[in-house]
Every structure is written in structure tokens, then in C-alpha cells.
Coordinates of C-alpha atoms in Angstrom, one line a residue:
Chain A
X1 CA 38.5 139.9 76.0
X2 CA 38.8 136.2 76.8
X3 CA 40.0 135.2 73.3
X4 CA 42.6 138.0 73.4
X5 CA 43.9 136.6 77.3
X6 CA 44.4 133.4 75.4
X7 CA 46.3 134.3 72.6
X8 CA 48.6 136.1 74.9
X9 CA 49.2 133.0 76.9
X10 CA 49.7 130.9 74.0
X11 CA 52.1 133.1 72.5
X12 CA 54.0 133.4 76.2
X13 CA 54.1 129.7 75.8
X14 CA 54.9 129.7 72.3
X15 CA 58.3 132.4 73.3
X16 CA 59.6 129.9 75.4
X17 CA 58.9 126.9 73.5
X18 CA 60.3 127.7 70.5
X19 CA 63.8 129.0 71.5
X20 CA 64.5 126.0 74.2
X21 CA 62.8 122.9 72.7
X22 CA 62.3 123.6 69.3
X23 CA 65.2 125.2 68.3
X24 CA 67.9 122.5 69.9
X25 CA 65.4 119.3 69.0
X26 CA 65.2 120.7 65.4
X27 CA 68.5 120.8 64.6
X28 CA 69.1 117.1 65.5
X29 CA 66.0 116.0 63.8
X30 CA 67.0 117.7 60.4
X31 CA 70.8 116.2 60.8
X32 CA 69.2 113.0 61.3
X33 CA 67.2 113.2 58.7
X34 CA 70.0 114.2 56.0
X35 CA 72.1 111.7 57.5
X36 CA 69.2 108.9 56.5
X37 CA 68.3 110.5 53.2
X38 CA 72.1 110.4 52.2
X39 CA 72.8 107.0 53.3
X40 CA 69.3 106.5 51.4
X41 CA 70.1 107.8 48.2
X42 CA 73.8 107.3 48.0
X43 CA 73.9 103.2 49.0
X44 CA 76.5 103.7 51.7
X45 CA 76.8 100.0 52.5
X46 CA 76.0 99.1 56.1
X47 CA 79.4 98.1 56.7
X48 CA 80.5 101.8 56.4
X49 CA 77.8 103.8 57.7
X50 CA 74.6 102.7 58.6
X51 CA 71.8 104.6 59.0
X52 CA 70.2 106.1 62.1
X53 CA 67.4 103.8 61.7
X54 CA 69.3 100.8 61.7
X55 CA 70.9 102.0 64.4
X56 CA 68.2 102.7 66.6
X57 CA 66.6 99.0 65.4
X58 CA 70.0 97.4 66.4
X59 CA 69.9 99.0 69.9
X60 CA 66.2 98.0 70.9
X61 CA 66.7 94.6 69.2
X62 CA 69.4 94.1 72.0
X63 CA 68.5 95.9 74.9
X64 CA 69.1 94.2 77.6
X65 CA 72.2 94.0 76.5
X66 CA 73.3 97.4 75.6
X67 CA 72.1 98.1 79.5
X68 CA 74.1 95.4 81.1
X69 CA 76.9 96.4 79.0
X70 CA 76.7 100.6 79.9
X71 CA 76.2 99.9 83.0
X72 CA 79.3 98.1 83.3
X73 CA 80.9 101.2 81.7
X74 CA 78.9 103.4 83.5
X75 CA 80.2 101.5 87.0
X76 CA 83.8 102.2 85.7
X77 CA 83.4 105.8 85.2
X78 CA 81.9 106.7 88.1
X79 CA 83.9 104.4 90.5
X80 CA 87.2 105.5 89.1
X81 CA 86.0 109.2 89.2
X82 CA 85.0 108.9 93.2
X83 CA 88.3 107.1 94.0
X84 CA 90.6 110.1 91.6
X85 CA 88.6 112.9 93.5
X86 CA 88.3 111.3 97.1
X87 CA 92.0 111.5 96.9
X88 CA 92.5 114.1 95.1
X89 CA 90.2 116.4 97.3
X90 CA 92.2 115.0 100.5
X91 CA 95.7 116.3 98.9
X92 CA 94.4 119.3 97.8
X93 CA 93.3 120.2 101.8
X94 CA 96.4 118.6 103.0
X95 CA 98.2 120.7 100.6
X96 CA 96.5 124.1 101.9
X97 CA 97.4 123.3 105.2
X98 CA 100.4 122.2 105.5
X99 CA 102.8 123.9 102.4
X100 CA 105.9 121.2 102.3
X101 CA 102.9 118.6 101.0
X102 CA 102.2 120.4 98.0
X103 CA 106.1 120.6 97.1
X104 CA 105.9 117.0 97.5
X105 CA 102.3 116.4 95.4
X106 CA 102.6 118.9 92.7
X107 CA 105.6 117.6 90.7
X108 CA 104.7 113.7 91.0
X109 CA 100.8 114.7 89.6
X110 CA 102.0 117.3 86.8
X111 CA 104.2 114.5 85.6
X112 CA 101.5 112.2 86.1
X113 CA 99.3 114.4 83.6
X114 CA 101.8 115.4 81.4
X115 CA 102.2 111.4 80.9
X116 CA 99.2 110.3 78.8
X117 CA 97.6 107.7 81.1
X118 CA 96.0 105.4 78.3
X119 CA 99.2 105.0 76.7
X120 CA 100.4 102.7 79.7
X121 CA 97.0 101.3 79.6
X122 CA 98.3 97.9 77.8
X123 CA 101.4 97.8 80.5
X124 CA 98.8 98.0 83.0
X125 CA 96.8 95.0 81.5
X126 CA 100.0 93.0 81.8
X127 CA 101.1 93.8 85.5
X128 CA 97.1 93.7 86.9
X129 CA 95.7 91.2 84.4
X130 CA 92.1 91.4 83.3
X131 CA 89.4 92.4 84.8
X132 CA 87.7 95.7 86.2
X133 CA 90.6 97.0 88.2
X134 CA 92.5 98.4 85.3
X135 CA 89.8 100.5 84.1
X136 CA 89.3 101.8 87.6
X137 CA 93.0 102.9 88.7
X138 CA 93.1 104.1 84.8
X139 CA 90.1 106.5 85.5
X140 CA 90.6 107.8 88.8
X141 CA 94.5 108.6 87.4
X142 CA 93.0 110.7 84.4
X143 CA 90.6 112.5 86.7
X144 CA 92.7 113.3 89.7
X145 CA 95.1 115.7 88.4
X146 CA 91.7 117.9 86.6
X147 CA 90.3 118.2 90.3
X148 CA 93.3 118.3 92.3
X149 CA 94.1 121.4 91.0
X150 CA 90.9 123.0 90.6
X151 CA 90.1 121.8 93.9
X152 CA 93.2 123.3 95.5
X153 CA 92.7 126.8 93.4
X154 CA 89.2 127.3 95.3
X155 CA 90.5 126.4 98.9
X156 CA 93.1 128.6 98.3
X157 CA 91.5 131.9 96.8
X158 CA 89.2 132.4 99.2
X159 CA 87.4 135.3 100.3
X160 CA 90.3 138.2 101.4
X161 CA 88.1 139.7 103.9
X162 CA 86.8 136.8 105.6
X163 CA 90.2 135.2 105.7
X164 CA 91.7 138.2 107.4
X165 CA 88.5 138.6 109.7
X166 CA 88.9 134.9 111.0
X167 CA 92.4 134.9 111.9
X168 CA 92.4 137.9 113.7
X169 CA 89.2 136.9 115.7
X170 CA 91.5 133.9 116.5
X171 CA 90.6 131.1 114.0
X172 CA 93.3 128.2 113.6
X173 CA 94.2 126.8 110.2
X174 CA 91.6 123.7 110.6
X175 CA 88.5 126.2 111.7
X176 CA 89.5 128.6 109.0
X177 CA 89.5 125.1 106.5
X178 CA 86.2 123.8 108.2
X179 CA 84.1 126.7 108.0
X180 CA 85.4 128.5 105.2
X181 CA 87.7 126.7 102.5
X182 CA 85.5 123.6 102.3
X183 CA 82.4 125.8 101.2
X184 CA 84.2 128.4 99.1
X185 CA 86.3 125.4 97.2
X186 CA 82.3 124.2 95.9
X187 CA 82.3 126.0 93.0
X188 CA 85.9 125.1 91.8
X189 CA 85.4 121.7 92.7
X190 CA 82.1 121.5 90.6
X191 CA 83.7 123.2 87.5
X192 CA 86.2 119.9 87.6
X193 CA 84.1 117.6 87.8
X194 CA 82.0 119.3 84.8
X195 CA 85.9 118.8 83.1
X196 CA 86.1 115.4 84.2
X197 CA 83.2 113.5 83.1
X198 CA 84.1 113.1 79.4
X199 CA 87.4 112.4 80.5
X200 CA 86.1 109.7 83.1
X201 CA 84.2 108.2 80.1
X202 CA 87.4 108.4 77.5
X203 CA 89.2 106.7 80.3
X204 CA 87.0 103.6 81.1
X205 CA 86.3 103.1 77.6
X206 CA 89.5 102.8 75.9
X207 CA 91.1 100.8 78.9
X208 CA 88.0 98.6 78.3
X209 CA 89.7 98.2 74.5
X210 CA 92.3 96.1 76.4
X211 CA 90.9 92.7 77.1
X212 CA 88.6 93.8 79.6
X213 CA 85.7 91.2 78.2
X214 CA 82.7 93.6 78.8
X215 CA 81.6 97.0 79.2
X216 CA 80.6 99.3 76.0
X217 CA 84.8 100.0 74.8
X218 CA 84.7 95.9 74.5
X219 CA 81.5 96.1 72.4
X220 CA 83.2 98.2 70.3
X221 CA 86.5 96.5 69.7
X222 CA 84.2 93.7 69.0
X223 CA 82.1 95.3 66.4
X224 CA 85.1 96.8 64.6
X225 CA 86.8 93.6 64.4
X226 CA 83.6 92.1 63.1
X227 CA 82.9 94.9 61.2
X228 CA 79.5 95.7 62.6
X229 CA 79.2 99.4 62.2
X230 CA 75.4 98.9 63.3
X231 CA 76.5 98.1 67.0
X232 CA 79.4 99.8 67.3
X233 CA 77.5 103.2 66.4
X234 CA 74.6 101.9 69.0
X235 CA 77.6 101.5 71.6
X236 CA 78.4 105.1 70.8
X237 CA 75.3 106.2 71.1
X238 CA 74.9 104.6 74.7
X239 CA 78.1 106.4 75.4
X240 CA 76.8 110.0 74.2
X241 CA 73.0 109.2 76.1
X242 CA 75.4 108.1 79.9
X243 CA 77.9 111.4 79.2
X244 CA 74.3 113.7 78.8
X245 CA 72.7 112.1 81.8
X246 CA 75.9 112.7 83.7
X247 CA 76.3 116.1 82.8
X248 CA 72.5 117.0 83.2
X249 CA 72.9 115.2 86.7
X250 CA 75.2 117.1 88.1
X251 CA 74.3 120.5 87.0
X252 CA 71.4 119.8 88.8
X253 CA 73.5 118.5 91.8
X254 CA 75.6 121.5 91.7
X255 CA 72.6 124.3 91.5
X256 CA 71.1 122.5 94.7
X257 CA 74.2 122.6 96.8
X258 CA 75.6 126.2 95.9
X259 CA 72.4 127.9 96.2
X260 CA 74.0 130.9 96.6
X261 CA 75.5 131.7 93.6
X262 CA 72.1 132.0 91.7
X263 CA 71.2 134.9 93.0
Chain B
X1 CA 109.5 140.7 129.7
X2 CA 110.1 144.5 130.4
X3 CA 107.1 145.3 128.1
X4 CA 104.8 142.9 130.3
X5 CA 105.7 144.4 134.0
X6 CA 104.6 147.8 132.5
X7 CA 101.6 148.5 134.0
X8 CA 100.3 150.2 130.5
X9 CA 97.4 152.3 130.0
X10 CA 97.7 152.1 126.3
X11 CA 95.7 149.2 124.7
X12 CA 98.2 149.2 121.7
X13 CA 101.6 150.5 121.2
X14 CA 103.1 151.5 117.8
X15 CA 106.7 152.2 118.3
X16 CA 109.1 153.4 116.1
X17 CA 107.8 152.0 113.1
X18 CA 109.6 151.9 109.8
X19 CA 108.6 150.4 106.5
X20 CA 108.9 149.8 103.0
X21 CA 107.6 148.1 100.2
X22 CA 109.9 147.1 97.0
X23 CA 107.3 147.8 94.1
X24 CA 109.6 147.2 90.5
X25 CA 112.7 147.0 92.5
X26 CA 112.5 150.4 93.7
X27 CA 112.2 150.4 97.4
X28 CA 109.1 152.9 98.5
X29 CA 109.2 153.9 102.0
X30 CA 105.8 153.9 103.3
X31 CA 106.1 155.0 106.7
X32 CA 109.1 156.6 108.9
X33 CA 109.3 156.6 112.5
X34 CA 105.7 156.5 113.5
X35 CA 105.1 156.2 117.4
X36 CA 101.4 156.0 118.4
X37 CA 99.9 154.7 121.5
X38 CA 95.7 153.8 121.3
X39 CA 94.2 154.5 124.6
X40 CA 92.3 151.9 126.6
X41 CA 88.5 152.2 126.0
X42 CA 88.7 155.0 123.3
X43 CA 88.4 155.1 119.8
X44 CA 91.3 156.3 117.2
X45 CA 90.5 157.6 113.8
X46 CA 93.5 157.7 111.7
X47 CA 93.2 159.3 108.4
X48 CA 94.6 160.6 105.6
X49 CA 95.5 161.0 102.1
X50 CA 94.6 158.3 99.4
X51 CA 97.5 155.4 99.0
X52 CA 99.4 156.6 101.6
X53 CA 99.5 152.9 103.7
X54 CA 96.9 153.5 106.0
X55 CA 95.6 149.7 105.0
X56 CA 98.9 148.7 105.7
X57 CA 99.3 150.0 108.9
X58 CA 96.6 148.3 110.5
X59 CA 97.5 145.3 108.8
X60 CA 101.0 145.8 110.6
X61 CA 98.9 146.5 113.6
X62 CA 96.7 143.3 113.0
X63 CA 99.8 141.4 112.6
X64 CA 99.9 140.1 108.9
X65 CA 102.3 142.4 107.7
X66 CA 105.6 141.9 109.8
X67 CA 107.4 145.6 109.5
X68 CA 111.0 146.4 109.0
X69 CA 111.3 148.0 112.0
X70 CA 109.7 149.0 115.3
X71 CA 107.3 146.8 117.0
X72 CA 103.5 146.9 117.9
X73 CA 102.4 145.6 121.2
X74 CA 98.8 144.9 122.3
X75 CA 97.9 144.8 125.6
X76 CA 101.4 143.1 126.6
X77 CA 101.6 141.0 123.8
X78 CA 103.2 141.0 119.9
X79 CA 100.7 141.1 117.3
X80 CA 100.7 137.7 116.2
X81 CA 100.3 136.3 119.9
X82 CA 97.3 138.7 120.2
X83 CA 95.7 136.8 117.6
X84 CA 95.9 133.8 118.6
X85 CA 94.7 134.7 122.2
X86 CA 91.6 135.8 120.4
X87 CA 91.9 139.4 121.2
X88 CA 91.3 141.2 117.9
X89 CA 88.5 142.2 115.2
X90 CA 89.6 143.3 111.6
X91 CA 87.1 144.6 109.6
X92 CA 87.5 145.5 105.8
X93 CA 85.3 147.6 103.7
X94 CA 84.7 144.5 101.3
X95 CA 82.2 142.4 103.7
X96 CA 83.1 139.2 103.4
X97 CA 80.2 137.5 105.0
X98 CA 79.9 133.4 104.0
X99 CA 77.3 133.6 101.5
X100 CA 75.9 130.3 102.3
X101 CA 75.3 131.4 106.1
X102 CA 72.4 133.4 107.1
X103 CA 72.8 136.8 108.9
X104 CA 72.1 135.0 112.3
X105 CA 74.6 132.3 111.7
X106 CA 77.1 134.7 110.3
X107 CA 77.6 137.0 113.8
X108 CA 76.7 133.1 115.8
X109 CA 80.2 131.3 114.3
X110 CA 82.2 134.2 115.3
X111 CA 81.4 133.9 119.2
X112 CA 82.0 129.7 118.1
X113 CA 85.5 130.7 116.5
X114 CA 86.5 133.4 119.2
X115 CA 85.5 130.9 122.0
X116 CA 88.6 131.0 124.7
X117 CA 87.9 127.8 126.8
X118 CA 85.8 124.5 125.4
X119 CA 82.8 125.9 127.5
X120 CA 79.9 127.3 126.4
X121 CA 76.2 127.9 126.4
X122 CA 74.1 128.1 122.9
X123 CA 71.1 129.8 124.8
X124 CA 73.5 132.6 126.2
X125 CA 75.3 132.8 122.9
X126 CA 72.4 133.5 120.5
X127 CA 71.1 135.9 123.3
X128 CA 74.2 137.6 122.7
X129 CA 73.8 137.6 119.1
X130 CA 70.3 138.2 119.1
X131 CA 70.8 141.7 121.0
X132 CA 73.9 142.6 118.4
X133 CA 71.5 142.1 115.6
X134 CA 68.9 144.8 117.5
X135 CA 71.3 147.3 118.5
X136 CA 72.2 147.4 115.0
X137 CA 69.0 147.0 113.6
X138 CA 69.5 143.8 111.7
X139 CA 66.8 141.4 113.7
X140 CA 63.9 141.2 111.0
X141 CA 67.1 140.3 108.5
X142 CA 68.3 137.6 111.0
X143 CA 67.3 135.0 108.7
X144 CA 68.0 136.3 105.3
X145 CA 71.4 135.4 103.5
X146 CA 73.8 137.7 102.1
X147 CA 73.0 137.6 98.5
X148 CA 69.3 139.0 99.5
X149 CA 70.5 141.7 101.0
X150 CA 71.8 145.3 100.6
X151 CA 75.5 145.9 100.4
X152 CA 74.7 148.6 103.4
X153 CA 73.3 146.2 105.4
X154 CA 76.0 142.9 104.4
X155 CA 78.3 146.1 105.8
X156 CA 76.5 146.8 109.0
X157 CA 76.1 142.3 109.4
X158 CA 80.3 142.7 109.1
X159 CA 80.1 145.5 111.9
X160 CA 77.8 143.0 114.0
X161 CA 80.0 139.9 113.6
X162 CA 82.9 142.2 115.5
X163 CA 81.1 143.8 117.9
X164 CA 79.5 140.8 119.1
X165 CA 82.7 139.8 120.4
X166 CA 82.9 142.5 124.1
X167 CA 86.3 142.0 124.8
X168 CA 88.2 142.4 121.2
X169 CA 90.1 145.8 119.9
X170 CA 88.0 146.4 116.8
X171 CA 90.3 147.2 113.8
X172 CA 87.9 148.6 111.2
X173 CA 89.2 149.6 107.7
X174 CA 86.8 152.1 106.3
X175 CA 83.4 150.3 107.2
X176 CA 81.2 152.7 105.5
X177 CA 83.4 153.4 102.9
X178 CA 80.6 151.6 100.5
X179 CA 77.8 153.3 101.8
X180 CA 75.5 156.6 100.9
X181 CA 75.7 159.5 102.7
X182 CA 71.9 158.4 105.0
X183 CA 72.9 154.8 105.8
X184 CA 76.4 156.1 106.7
X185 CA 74.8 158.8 109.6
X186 CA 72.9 156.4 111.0
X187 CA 74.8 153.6 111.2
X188 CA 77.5 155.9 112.7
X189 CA 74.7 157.0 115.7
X190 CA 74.1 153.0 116.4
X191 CA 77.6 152.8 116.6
X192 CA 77.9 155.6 118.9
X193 CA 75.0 154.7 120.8
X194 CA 76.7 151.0 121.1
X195 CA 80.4 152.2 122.4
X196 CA 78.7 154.3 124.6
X197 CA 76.8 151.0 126.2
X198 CA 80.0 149.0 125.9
X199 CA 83.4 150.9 125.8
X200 CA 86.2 149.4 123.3
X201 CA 89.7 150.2 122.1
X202 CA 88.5 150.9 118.5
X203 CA 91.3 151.9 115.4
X204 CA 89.2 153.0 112.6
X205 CA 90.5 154.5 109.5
X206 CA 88.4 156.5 107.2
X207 CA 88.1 159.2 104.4
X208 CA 84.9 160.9 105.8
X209 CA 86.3 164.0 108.2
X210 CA 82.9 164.1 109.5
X211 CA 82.9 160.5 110.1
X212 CA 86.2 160.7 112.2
X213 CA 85.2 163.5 114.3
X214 CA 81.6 162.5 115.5
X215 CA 82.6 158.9 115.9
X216 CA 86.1 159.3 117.7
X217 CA 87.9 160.4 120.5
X218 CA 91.5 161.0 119.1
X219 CA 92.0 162.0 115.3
X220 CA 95.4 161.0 113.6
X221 CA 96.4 162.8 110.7
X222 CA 98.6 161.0 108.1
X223 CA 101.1 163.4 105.8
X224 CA 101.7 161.6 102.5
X225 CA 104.2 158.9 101.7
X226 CA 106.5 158.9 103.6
X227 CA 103.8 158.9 106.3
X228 CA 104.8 160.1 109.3
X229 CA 101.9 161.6 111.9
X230 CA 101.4 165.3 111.2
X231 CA 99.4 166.2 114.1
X232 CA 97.3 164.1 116.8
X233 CA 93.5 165.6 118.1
X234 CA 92.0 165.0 121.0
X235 CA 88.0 165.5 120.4
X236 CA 86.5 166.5 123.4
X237 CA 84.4 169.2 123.1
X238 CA 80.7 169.9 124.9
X239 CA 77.7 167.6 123.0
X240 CA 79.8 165.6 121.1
X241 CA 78.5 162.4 122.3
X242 CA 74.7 163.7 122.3
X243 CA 72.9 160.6 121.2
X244 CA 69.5 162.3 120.5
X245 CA 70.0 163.1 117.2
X246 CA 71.1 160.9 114.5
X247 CA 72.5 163.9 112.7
X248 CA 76.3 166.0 113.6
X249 CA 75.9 168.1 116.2
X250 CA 78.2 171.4 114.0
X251 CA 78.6 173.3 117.1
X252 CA 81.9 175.7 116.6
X253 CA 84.5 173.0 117.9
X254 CA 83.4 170.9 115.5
X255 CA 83.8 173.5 113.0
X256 CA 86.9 173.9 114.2
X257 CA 88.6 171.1 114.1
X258 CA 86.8 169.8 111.1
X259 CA 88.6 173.1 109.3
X260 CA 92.1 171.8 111.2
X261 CA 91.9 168.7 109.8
X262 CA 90.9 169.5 106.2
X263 CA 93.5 172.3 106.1
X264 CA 96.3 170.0 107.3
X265 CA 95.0 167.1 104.7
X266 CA 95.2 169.7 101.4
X267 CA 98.7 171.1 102.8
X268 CA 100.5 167.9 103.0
X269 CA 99.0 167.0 99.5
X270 CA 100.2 169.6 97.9

């Protein structure tokens, strides 16, 4: 009786297992592997592709200074980001309560989008030099126009029947934004910033192609001009471990603050 | 000024009210010259056929639909001012609870939001809501949120928030309309059992015939679009408000009048 409990919990395990670790892990262990075997067996110079292995060897041999070097990055993209959708979120409540800002907003930031920000990146470099402060405005204008309007969409559509409920109990425009925009706009605001991430990482990398002098998007201009596939795929990497990390952080951010959509 | 010298015995007055919606570019007339005046303390069913504006009449009432013609005053005032005096309760069949507020919390920000003058006194306050939640049988839910609960009892957490507020006209758009037939009789009886406690100007509109009898003191009947007001009941008869029983006393009257009614509905939509 024993024996047959634990074979059913072992094969419980064994249900989950396989479908969420196994499955996903696999797939990038096998692609791996072919990539190493091909690069193996068809003498792909280093200077072309290099293998995974070297790659993984190139980032340890370094590591202090692929850290110093993503956190720089890192910095950028999440500075930016806070200053785009501090401001951003402000409009977007100014707009919902008083109309004649959003006629005012709107077209400058739709033109703003439409206008693809890392193309003025090198004008930038001239007027503001150097330095961290181009990456940062460069950032925060790539994500503010994602979370301005998905910020405004949720305080806008907001629960009909609440909406009418408050204002006839008497609510003014600020109580109606305190207690119920705010909340409601959560969800909207989250799926933006789940948009904006890779963006905020596109953004502080490529302005940190112009002349910047550190931060991973330097590492790899430098490696390309030296020809170092080696560390410019072990900047990439960095790049794709901070955008998981991000991502996985604020999913988990997000399901703890909007507890009640999980029902 | 006129309106406000008029010592006025109606709570709200409906007059002469005209309107029409422009659906494709074809203009609809919804409703033509309807008068109605809602008695102080007493509560007005309105109801009839499907689609014929009845939503849209208490929203003219509420003040969030501005009509072509005619005017609505509430006790003195436009529609509009009455809100912002704090003087009315619209509830709509869809809930609309804050899901990230508990049930206590919920009916507790309304008295915060309805609050007339900056002073106030928490302990009183959650007494008030406290004694809501009881009446209405809510207190052992007082600290669940809406997502955990039943869509009966999110409905009768809507009812709470409004009642818990004495001094408001209640405008309920078909509050049970969600409900089964069980949960609907005896939330009707705690209602009952409530306005009899506390008296209210109450507008309700509803489907149930039943509903609008047993719960009301004047029934309005609605004819189809154009709506105008094909006949106005007064409900008065001997144990109607008999709050032993939870189920519809079907004495004669009530017979009677439920037959009116349901005669006067399948006429005019035919």
C-alpha cells in the first residue's frame, strides 16, 4: 500500500516537473548543444561565431567586469524608465482630469513616438556631450509614450457602475481619481511596463553605442570594432539574463499588488 | 426661484419631459411628455417593457443625461446640484464594488465620500456601517472581498453601500435583476423590513411585477417607445407591508393589481 502511495506521489511530481522545467530547460539545452556541435564540426572561426562554451569561458574569465559594466546598463534602463513613467503617469492623471491637457499632450507625444528616438540619439550626443545623461533622457522618451497611453486608457475606462454610483453619492473629480482611477489604472499601467522593458533596454543600449565610454552597448561597439565575437556575444548574453530578471521581477511585483485579479 | 418658495411635498419632480436619441441619424423619440412627481418617504416602481428608456430615465433623473426638454427637480434643486449636495444613490444591476476593498470598506468610503461637512467620527461611522451590513445580513462577509463572494451577495454589498447613507433618494436600476428567484424574496423582505425602520424616497425600476408590487407604494407603468405613462397605481391594500413572512402575501388585491399590470404590459406590446 505504501509502495503504491509513493509511486503516486512521484508521478504527481513527475506531472509537474516534466511540463514546466523539463520541457522549457530542454529545448535550450539541445539548441545549445547543436549550436556547439556545428561550430564543432564545421570550423566556424571564432571571429564569426563562437561557441557557447567560449562564450560562457569569456564571461567568467571577466566577471567583474561584465557586472560593473550591466550594471551600468542596468542603472540606465531602469533610471530612464522611472523618470518616462513618473511623468508620464502625472499627464496621464492630469489629462483625466482636466480635458484641455490632453489636447495639449496627445499631439506633441504621438509625434514624439512616431519620431524614432534613437535616430536623434547622435544629435543628442552633440548638444549634451558624453556621459550618462543621454542615455537617460533617450530612455525615459522611448518609454513614456508606451505608458502614457496605457496608463491613461485604464484611468479612463473604469468601472461604469462605480463611476456613476460615486458621483451621484456626491464624489468630486479628485475623490473619484483617488479612490477609484488610481487602483483600476494598475492593471493597464502594469501591462506597459511589461511593453516597456525591452524597449527601456534597446534604448540604453544603443544610445550607449554613441560615445558613452561604458555600460554593455559600449562593450559591444568595442568588440565589433575589435572583432571579438567572444565578448560581444557575452555582452548579449548579460543583456538577455537583466531583460529576464526584469521581466520575472515584475510579474512578481505585479501579482502581489493586484491581488485581485487572480481570483 | 419660484420652484424653491414652493413648499413641495414631492421629493422629485419630472416635468414635461421630452427626449430623443439620434441612433444612425435617425432621430428615436424615447419619451413624450412624461410628468411624474415621487412622493416624499415612498417608494416608486416604474416599469415596463424591455428597451423602452427606463435606464435612461433615471439617468435623466440622476442627472447624467441632460434631456431635450422638461426639467427634473429634487427637493428644490436641478439634478446636477443635487449631486453635488450629496443627496442621491444610484444603483445599477452590474455591482460595481472596488475589488481591492473588502465588504466593510466598500459600504465605510461611501459615508467618507458622502461626508457634508469636514467632521466626523470613525467610531460612529463604522457603527453605522456595521448595523447596514446586519440588517442586510452581510456581517460574517464584512471582511471578505468581492472576488470571494457571490454575485447575490456583491448585489446585496451594492444595496448596503446606498442605504447606509439615511438621508439620500435611492435610485436603484434593477438590483435584483441578477439574482434567483430565493435570494431575490428575501432580499426584498430585508429591504422591506429596512424602509419600514427608516423611510426613503426610493425610484426603483424593475422587470419582476411581483417585485414592484410587494416592495412599492406607487407602480408606474411605461407604454412602449414612445414612452409616455400609461397608468399610475397606488398599492395600498390590507397586509401588504406584513413583515412576518418573507414570502408575497397573494391576497385578492394583490391578485388584482398584479393582473392590471400584466394586462396593461402585453397590450401596449402588442
Amino acid at each position: 500500500m505504501k509502495k503504491i502511495l509513493n509511486t503516486k506521489f512521484f508521478l504527481d511530481i513527475s506531472d509537474e516537473f516534466i511540463p514546466k522545467i523539463i520541457i522549457p530547460f530542454g529545448v535550450f539545452f539541445v539548441i545549445l548543444v547543436v549550436w556547439e556541435l556545428l561550430v564543432y564540426f564545421l570550423r566556424v572561426p571564432v571571429y564569426i561565431v563562437p561557441s557557447p562554451l567560449n562564450i560562457v569561458d569569456r564571461l567568467f574569465e571577466d566577471i567583474v567586469f561584465f557586472i560593473v559594466q550591466s550594471s551600468i546598463t542596468l542603472f540606465v534602463a531602469i533610471a530612464g524608465f522611472v523618470i518616462g513613467a513618473f511623468v508620464a503617469v502625472f499627464l496621464a492623471i492630469l489629462i483625466v482630469l482636466y480635458k484641455t491637457i490632453g489636447r495639449i499632450v496627445f499631439p506633441i507625444s504621438i509625434f514624439l513616438k512616431v519620431t524614432p528616438i534613437i535616430a536623434i540619439a547622435p544629435l543628442l550626443t552633440i548638444w549634451f556631450g558624453f556621459g550618462v545623461f543621454v542615455p537617460l533622457f533617450i530612455v525615459a522618451l522611448m518609454t513614456f509614450f508606451p505608458i502614457l497611453v496605457n496608463t491613461h486608457f485604464g484611468l479612463y475606462n473604469v468601472n461604469h457602475s462605480s463611476i456613476r454610483f460615486f458621483q451621484s453619492i456626491g464624489a468630486s473629480k479628485l475623490e473619484v481619481m483617488k479612490y477609484l482611477r488610481v487602483r483600476s489604472a494598475l492593471a493597464s499601467f502594469f501591462t506597459s511596463v511589461r511593453i516597456c522593458i525591452p524597449l527601456a533596454l534597446i534604448g540604453a543600449v544603443v544610445a550607449q553605442f554613441f560615445g558613452s565610454g561604458s555600460g554593455l552597448g559600449w562593450v559591444i561597439l568595442v568588440s565589433y570594432n575589435n572583432l571579438d565575437m567572444t565578448t560581444c556575444f557575452a555582452a548579449v548574453l548579460s543583456l538577455s539574463f537583466i531583460g529576464t530578471v526584469l521581466t520575472i521581477s515584475i510579474s512578481f511585483i505585479e501579482n502581489k499588488i493586484i491581488f485581485w485579479s487572480y481570483q | 426661484m419660484k420652484t424653491k418658495m414652493k413648499k413641495y411635498d414631492n421629493d422629485i419632480e419630472v416635468c414635461n419631459l421630452t427626449h430623443s436619441y439620434n441612433i444612425n441619424g435617425k432621430l428615436v423619440e424615447i419619451f413624450r411628455e412624461i410628468n411624474i412627481g415621487f412622493k416624499k418617504d415612498s417608494i416608486t416602481s416604474i416599469i415596463g417593457p424591455n428597451g423602452v428608456g427606463k435606464t435612461t430615465l433615471l439617468n435623466i433623473i440622476a442627472g447624467f443625461i441632460v434631456p431635450d426638454t422638461g426639467n427634473v427637480r429634487i427637493r428644490g434643486v436641478s439634478s446636477k446640484e443635487a449631486c453635488t449636495q450629496k443627496k442621491i444613490g444610484f444603483v445599477s444591476h452590474d455591482h460595481g464594488l472596488l475589488p481591492w476593498m473588502n465588504v466593510f470598506d466598500n459600504v465605510l468610503l461611501t459615508l467618507t465620500l458622502n461626508r457634508k461637512s469636514n467632521y466626523h467620527n470613525l467610531d460612529e461611522d463604522e457603527s453605522k456601517v456595521l448595523q447596514i451590513l446586519d440588517q442586510l445580513g452581510l456581517v460574517d462577509w464584512r471582511y471578505y472581498f468581492p472576488y470571494q463572494l457571490s454575485k447575490g451577495i456583491c448585489q446585496r454589498v451594492s444595496l448596503a453601500r446606498a442605504l447606509v447613507l439615511d438621508d439620500v433618494i435611492l435610485i436603484l436600476d434593477e438590483p435584483m435583476a441578477n439574482l434567483d428567484e430565493l435570494t431575490r424574496e428575501k432580499l426584498r423582505y430585508d429591504l422591506l423590513k429596512i424602509f419600514s425602520l427608516n423611510p426613503r424616497t426610493v425610484i426603483l425600476v424593475t422587470h419582476n411585477i411581483t417585485e414592484s408590487i410587494q416592495l412599492s407604494d406607487f407602480v408606474i407603468v411605461l407604454s412602449n417607445q414612445p414612452a409616455e405613462i400609461v397608468k399610475s397605481f397606488e398599492i395600498n391594500f390590507a397586509g401588504k407591508n406584513n413583515l412576518d413572512k418573507v414570502i408575497v402575501p397573494t391576497s385578492v388585491e394583490f391578485n388584482n393589481i398584479n393582473n392590471n399590470i400584466r394586462d396593461l404590459l402585453h397590450e401596449k406590446n402588442s
